[in-house]
Tab-separated table of C-alpha atoms and ligand atoms in Angstrom:
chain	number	residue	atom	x	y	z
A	1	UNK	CA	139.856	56.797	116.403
A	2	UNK	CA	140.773	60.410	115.454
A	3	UNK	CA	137.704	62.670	117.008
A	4	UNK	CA	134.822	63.476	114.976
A	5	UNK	CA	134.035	67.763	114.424
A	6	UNK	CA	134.564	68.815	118.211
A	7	UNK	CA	131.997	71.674	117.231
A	8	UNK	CA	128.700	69.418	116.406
A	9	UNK	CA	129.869	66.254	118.422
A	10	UNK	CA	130.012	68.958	121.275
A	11	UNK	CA	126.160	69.720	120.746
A	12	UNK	CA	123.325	68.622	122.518
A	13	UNK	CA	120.119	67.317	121.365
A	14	UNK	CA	117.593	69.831	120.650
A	15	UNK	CA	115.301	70.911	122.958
A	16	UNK	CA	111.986	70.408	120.809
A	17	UNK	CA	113.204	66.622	120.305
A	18	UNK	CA	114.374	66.337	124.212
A	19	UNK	CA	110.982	68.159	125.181
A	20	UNK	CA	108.928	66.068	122.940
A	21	UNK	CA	110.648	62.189	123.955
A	22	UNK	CA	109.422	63.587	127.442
A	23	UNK	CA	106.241	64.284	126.541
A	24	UNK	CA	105.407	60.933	125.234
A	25	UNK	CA	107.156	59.561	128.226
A	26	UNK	CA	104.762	61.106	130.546
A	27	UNK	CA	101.629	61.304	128.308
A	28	UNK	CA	101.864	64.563	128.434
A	29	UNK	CA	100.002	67.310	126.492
A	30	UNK	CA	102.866	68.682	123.885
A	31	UNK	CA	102.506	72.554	124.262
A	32	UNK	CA	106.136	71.934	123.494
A	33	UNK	CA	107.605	71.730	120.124
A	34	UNK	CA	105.704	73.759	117.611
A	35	UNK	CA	103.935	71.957	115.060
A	36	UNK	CA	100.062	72.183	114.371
A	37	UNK	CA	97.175	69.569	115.243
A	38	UNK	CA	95.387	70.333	112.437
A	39	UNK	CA	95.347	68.646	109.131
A	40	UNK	CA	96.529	71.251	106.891
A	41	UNK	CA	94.617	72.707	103.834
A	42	UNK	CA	93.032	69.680	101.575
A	43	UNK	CA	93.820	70.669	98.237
A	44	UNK	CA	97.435	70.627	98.799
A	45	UNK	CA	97.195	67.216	100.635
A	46	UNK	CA	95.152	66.067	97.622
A	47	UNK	CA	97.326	67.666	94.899
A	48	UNK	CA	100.708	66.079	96.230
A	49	UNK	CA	98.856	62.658	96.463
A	50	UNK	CA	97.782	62.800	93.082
A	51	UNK	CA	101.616	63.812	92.049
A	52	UNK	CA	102.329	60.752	94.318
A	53	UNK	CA	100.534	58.405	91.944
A	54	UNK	CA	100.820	60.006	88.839
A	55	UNK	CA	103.203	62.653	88.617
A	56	UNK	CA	107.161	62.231	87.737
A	57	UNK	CA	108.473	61.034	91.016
A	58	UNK	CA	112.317	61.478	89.668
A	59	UNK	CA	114.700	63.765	90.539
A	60	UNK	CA	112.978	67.476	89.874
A	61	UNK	CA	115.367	70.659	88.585
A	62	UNK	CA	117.661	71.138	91.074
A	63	UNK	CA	116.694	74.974	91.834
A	64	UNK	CA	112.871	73.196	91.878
A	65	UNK	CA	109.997	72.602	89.814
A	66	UNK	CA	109.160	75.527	88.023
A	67	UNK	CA	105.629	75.385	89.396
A	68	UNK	CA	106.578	75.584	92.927
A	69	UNK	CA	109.119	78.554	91.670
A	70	UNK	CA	106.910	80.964	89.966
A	71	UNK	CA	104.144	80.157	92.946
A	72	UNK	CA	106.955	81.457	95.207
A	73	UNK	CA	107.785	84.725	92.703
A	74	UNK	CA	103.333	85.080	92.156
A	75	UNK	CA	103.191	84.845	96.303
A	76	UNK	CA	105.803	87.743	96.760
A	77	UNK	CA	104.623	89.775	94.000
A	78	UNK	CA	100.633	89.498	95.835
A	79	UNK	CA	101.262	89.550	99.014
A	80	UNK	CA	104.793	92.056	99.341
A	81	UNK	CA	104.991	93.575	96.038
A	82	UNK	CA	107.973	92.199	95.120
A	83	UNK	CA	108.633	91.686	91.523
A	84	UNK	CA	110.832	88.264	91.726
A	85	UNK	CA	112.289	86.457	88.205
A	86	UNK	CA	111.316	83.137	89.132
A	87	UNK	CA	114.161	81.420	87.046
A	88	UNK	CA	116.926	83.242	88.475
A	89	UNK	CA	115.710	83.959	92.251
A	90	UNK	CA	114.153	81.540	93.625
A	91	UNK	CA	115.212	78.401	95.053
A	92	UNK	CA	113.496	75.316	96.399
A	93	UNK	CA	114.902	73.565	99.520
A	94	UNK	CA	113.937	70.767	101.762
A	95	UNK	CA	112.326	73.236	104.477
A	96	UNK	CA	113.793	76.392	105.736
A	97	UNK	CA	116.226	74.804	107.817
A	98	UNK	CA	118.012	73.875	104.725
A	99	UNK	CA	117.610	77.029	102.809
A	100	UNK	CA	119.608	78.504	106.275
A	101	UNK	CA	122.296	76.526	105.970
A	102	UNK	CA	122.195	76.978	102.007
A	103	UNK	CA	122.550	80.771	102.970
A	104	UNK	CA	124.851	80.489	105.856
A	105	UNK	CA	127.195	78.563	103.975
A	106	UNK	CA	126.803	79.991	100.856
A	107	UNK	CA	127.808	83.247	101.946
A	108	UNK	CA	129.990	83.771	105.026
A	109	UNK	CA	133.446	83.328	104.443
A	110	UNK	CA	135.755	81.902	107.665
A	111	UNK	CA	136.368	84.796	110.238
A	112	UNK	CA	133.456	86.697	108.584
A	113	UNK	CA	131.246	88.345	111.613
A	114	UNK	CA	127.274	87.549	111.471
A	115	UNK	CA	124.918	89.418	113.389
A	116	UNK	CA	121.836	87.812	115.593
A	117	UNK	CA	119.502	88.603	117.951
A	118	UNK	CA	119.094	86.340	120.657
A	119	UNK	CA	116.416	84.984	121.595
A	120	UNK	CA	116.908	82.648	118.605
A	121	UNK	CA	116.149	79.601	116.439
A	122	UNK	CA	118.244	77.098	117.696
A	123	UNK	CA	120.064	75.954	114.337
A	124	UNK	CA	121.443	79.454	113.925
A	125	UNK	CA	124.406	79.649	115.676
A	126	UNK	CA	125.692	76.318	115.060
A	127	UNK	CA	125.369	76.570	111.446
A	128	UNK	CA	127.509	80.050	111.127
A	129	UNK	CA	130.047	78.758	113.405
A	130	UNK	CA	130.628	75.144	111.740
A	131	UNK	CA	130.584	78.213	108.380
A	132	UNK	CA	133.283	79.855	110.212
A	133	UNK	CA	131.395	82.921	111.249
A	134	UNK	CA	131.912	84.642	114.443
A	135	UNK	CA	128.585	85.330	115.653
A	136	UNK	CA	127.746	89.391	117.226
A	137	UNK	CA	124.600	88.684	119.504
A	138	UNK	CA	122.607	91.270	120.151
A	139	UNK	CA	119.741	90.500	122.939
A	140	UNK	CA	116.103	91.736	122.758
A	141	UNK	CA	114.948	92.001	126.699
A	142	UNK	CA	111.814	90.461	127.733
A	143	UNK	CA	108.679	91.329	128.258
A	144	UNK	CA	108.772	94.456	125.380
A	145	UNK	CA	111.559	92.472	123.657
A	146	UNK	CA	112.060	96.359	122.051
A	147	UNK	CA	114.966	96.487	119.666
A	148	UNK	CA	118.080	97.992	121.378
A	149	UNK	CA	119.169	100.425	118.719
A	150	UNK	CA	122.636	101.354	119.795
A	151	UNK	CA	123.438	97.701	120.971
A	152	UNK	CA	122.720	96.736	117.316
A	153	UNK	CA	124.754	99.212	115.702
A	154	UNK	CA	127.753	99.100	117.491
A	155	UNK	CA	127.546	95.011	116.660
A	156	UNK	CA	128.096	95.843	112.836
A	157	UNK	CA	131.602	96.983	111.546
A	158	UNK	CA	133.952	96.421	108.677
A	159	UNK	CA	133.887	92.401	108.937
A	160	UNK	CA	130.216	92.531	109.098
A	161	UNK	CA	129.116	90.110	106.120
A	162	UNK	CA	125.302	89.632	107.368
A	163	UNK	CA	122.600	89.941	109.938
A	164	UNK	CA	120.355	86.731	110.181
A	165	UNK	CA	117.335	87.287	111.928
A	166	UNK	CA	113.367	86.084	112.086
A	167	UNK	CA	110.131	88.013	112.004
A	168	UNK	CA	107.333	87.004	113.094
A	169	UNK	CA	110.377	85.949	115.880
A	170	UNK	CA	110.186	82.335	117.386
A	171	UNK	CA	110.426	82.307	120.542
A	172	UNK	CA	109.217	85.223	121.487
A	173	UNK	CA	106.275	86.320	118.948
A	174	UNK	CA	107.405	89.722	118.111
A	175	UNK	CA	106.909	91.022	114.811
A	176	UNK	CA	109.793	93.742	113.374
A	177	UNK	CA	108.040	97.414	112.249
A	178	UNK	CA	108.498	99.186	109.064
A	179	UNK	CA	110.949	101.449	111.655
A	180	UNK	CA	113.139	98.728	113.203
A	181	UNK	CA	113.474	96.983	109.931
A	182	UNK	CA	114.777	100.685	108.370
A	183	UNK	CA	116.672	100.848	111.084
A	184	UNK	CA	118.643	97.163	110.518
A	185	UNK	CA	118.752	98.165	106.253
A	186	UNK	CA	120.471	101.333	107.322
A	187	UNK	CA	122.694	99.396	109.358
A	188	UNK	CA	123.256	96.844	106.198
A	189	UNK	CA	123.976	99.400	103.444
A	190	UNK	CA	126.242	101.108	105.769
A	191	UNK	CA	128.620	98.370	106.237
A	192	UNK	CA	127.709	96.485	103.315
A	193	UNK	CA	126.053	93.742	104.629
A	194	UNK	CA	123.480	90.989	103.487
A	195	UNK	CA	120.085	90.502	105.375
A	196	UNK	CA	119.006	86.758	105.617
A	197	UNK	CA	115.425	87.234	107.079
A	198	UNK	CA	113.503	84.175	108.440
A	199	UNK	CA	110.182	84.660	107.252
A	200	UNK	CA	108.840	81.243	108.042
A	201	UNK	CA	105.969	82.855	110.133
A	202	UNK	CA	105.174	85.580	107.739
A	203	UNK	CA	100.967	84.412	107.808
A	204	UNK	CA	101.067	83.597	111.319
A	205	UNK	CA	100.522	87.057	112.300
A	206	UNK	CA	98.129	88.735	114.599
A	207	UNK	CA	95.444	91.671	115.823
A	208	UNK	CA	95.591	93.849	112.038
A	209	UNK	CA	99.897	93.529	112.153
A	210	UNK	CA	101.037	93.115	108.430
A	211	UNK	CA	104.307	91.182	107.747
A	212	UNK	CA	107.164	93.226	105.864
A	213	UNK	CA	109.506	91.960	104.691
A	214	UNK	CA	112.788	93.148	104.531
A	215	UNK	CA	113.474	92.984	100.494
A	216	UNK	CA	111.087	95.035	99.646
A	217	UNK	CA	112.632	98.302	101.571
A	218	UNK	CA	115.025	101.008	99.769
A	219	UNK	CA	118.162	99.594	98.650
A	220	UNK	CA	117.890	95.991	99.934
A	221	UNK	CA	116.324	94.458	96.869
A	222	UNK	CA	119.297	92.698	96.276
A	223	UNK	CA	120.923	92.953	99.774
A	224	UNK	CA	117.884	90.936	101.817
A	225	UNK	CA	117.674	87.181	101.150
A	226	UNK	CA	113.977	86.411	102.271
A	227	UNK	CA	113.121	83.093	103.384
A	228	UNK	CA	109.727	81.221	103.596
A	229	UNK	CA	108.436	77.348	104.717
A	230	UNK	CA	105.221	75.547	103.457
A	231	UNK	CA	105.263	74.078	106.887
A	232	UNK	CA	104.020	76.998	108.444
A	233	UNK	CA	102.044	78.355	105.957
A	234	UNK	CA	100.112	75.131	105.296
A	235	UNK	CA	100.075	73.590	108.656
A	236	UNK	CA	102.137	70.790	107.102
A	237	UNK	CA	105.435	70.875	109.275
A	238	UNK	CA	106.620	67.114	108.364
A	239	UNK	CA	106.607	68.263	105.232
A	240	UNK	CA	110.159	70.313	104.891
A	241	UNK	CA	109.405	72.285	102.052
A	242	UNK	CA	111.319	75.748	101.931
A	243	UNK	CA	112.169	78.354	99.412
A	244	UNK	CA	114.724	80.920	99.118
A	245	UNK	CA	114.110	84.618	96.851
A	246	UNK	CA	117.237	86.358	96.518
A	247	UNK	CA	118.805	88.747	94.074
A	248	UNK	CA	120.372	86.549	91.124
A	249	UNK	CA	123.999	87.699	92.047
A	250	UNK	CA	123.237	86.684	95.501
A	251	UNK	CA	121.347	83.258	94.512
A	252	UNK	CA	124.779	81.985	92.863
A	253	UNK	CA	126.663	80.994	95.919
A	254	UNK	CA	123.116	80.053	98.099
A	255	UNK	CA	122.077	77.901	94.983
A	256	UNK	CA	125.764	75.729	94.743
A	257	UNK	CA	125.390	75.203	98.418
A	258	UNK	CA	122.210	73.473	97.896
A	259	UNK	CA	123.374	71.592	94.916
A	260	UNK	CA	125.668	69.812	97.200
A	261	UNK	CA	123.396	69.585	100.517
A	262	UNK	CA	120.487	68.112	99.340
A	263	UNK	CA	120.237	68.795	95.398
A	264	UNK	CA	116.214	68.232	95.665
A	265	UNK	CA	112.785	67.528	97.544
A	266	UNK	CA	110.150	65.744	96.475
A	267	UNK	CA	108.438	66.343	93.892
A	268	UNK	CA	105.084	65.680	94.847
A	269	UNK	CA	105.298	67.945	98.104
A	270	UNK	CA	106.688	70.562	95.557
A	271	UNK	CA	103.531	70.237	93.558
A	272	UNK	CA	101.548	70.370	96.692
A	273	UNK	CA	103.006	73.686	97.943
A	274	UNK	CA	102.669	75.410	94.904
A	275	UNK	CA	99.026	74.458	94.878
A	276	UNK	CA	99.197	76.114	98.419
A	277	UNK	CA	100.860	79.261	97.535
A	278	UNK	CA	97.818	80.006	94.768
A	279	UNK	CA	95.214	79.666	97.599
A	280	UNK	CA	93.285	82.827	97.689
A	281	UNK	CA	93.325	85.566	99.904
A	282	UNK	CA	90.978	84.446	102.274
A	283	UNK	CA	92.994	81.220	103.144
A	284	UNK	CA	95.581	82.792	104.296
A	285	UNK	CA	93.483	85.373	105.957
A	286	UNK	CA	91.746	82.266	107.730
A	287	UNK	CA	95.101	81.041	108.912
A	288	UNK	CA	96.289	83.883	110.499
A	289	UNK	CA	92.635	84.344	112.679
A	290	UNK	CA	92.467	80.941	113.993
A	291	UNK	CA	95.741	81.047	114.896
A	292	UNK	CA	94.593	84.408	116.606
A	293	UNK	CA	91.487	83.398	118.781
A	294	UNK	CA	93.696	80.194	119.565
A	295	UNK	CA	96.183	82.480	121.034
A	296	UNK	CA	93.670	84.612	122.901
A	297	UNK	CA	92.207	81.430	124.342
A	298	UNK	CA	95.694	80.351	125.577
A	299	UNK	CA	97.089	83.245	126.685
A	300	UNK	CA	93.247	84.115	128.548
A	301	UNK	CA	93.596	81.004	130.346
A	302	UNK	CA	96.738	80.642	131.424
A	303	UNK	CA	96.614	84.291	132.539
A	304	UNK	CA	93.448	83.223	134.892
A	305	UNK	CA	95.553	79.987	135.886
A	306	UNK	CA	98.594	82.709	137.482
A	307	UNK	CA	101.186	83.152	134.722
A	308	UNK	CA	102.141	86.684	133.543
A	309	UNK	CA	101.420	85.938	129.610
A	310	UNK	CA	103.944	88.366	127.613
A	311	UNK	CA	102.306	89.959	124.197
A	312	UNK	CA	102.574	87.908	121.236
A	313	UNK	CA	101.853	89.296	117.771
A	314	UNK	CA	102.449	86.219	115.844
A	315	UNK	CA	104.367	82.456	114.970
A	316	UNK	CA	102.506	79.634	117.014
A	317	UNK	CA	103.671	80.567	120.294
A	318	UNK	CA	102.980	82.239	123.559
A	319	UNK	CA	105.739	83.247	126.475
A	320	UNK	CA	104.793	82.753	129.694
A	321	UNK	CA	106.539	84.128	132.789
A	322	UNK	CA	105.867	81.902	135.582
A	323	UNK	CA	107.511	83.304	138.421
A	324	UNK	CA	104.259	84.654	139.880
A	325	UNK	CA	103.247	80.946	140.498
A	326	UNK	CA	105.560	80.698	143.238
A	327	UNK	CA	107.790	78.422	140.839
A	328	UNK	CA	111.415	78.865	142.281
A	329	UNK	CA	113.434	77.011	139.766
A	330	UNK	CA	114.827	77.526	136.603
A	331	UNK	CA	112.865	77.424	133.546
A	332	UNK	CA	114.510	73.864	132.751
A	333	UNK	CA	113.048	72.966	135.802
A	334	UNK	CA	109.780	74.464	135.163
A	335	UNK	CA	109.269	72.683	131.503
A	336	UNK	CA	110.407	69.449	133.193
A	337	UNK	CA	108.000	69.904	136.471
A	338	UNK	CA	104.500	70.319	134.678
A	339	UNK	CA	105.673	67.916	132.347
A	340	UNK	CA	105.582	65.476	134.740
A	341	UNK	CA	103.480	66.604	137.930
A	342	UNK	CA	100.533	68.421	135.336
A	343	UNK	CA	100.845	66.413	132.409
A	344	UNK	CA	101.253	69.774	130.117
A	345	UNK	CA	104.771	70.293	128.471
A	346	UNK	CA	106.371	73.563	127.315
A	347	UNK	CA	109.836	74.983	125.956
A	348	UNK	CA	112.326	76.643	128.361
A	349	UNK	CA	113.058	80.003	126.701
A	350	UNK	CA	116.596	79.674	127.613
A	351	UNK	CA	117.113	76.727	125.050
A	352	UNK	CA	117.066	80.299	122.596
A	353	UNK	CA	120.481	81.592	123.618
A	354	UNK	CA	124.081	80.964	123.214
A	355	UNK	CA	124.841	80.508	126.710
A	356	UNK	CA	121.842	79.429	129.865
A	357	UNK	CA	123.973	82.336	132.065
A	358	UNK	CA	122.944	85.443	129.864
A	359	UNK	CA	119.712	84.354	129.415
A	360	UNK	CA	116.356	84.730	131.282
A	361	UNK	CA	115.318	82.209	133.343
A	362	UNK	CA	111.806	82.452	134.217
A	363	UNK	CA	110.038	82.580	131.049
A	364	UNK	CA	108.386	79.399	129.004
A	365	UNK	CA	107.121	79.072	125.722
A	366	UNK	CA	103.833	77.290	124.587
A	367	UNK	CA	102.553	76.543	121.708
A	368	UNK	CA	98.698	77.075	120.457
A	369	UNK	CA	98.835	75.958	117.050
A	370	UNK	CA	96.309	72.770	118.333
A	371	UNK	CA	92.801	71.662	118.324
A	372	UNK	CA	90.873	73.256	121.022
A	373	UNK	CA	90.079	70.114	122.548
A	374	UNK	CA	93.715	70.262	122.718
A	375	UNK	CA	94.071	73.256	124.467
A	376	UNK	CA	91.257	72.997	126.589
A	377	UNK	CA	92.280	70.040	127.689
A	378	UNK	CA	96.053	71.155	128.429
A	379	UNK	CA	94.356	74.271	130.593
A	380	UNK	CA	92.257	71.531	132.904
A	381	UNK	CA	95.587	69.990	133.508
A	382	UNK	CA	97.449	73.167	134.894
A	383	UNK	CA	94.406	75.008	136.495
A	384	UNK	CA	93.959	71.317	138.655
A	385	UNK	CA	97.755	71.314	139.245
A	386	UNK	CA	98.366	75.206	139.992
A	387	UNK	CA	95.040	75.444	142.037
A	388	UNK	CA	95.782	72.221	144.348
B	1	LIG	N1	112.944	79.121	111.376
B	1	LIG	C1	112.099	79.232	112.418
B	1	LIG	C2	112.044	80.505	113.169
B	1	LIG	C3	111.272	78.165	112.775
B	1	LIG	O1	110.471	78.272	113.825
B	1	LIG	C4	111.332	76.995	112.024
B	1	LIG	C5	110.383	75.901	112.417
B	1	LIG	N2	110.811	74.689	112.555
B	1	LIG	C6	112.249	76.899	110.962
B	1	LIG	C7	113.030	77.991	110.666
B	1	LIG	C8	112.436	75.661	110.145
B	1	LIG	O2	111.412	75.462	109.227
B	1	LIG	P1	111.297	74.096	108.396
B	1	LIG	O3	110.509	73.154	109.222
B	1	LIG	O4	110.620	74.503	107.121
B	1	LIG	O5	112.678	73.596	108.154
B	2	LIG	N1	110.077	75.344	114.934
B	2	LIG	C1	109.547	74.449	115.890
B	2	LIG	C2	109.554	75.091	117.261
B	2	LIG	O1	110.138	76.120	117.466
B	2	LIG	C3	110.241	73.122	116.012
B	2	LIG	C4	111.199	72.719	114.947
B	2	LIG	C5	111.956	71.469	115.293
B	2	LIG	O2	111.470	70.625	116.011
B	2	LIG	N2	113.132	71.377	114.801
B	2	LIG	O3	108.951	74.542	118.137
């Protein structure tokens, strides 16, 4: 048999699905994968039930329902001031991990150079390269994680088509400033480049830090393609609802790409994430300051058990070096050992990067987006373990 693609038969299984299977092999408290205990809101629950049982359950518009769109364009408008023409700019997906891929390969033309910043989301760099793109990583250094300016610029040039990054940033909970994200649209309108910004975190945000997003800066209203998930913003990660708000030009080629990946998602979770995005202020308010005191009861604790716990200003997640535990491993090895000797799992940090050899090997993520039983319960098992 002739060989399959030697670029995704050559990949490995992701590490939130490889962390996970081990989790449930060991009975192990998932710290791992991010994805929240809780429930998520109940009116959105109840309204895509009800559009379940009642509603149209055939194939919706293929940009989305129009409910779902102009929640998206009402959302931006309230909570970024962006003025956004539902019909022509905004596009429904089946989560954000399709509304990447929409972007990736609706844009980047073969031998076209994409900028990242590593630590990154691990369908990233697979995606532009199967696209054709030649990825430019630039790498943020632990523990500020500080943007390195001239490292950035010198990774844009002519060939430059677009910089793909994510704030608030998964792994590593750093949220962009006004100034860095200046900094990157200066960079874009010098060489002419689109910004596809990964907003899927935008209300998981932390201690007074407001999310700003990219499209709403000088001259990248119709440069910046900004992209959201109901997942995160309702707690409902099984749910795979994404949208896309881009500049109508810039929709054309994102929108064809999704006519031909998935075409639609259900209805009924449409209907329910619309009812989601009209939630008032304080919902979203709410979100972000759980999320907040669960983070300041993780990071507390495991601070107290021995890890150095590196700031985190938003997603779900906290990084962890563990070094100062006396752990001399990698951070493979780490993940793997509490997994198994303290019942507790986490995320090697190094799953973030291109290669394991440029990246730092002493740092693990965890994830606090659970009940505090939860959490309390995951801090017993490490305090026991690290304290034998
Ligand atoms: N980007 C980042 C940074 C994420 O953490 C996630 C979470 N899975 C996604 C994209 C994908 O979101 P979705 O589940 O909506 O596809
Ligand atoms: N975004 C989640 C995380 O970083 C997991 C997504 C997935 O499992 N694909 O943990």
């Amino acid at each position: 048999m002739k060989p399959a693609n030697s670029l995704m038969s050559g990949l490995g299984t992701t590490v939130f699905e490889v962390m996970s299977a081990l989790a449930r092999e060991h009975q192990s408290v998932n710290l791992g994968q991010g994805f929240p205990d809780d429930k998520g809101p109940e009116a959105v629950r109840a309204a895509a039930a009800t559009f379940l049982l009642e509603g149209h359950n055939q194939y919706p518009p293929m940009m989305g329902l129009p409910e779902l769109r102009q929640a998206v364009a009402e959302h931006a408008k309230r909570f970024q001031g962006l003025d956004i023409d539902w019909q022509s700019e905004v596009l429904v997906t089946s989560g954000a991990t399709e509304a990447l891929a929409d972007c990736l390969f609706g844009l980047i033309e073969p031998g076209d150079e994409v900028v990242l910043v590593e630590p990154l989301y691990d369908s990233y760099l697979p995606i532009v390269r199967r696209a054709g793109g030649i990825p430019k990583l630039v790498r943020l250094q632990p523990p500020a994680w500080d943007l390195p300016r001239e490292e950035l610029a010198a990774a844009f040039g002519p060939r430059t088509k677009l910089i793909l990054f994510n704030t608030p940033m998964n792994p590593c909970s750093k949220v962009f400033d006004r100034e860095e994200l200046e900094f990157i649209a200066g960079l874009c309108r010098q060489h002419d480049a689109y910004a596809v910004c990964d907003e899927v975190y935008e209300h998981i945000i932390f201690d007074g830090r407001r999310h700003v997003s990219m499209m709403g800066l000088p001259g990248m209203r119709d440069r910046a393609v900004r992209i959201g998930s109901a997942g995160k913003s309702f707690s409902l990660t099984g749910w795979k609802v994404g949208y896309v708000t881009a500049s109508r030009e810039v929709m054309k080629s994102i929108a064809k790409t999704h006519q031909f990946m998935t075409f639609t998602t259900p209805p009924n979770l449409q209907w329910g994430a619309a009812t989601g995005l009209r939630l008032d202020d304080a919902y979203f308010s709410t979100l972000a300051s759980d999320m907040q005191t669960k983070r300041d009861f993780l990071a507390n604790a495991l601070e107290k058990i021995g890890f150095d716990v590196l700031p985190a200003h938003g997603t779900y997640f906290v990084t962890t070096d563990f070094r100062p535990l006396g752990f001399n491993g990698t951070d493979e090895d780490f993940c793997r050992h509490i997994t198994v000797e303290a019942g507790v799992t986490a995320v090697p940090v190094s799953a973030f990067y291109d290669t394991v050899d440029a990246a730092p090997r002493h740092l693990a993520r965890f994830c606090f987006c659970k009940h505090d039983s939860t959490l309390e319960q995951a801090v017993e098992r490490l305090s026991k373990h690290f304290t034998k």
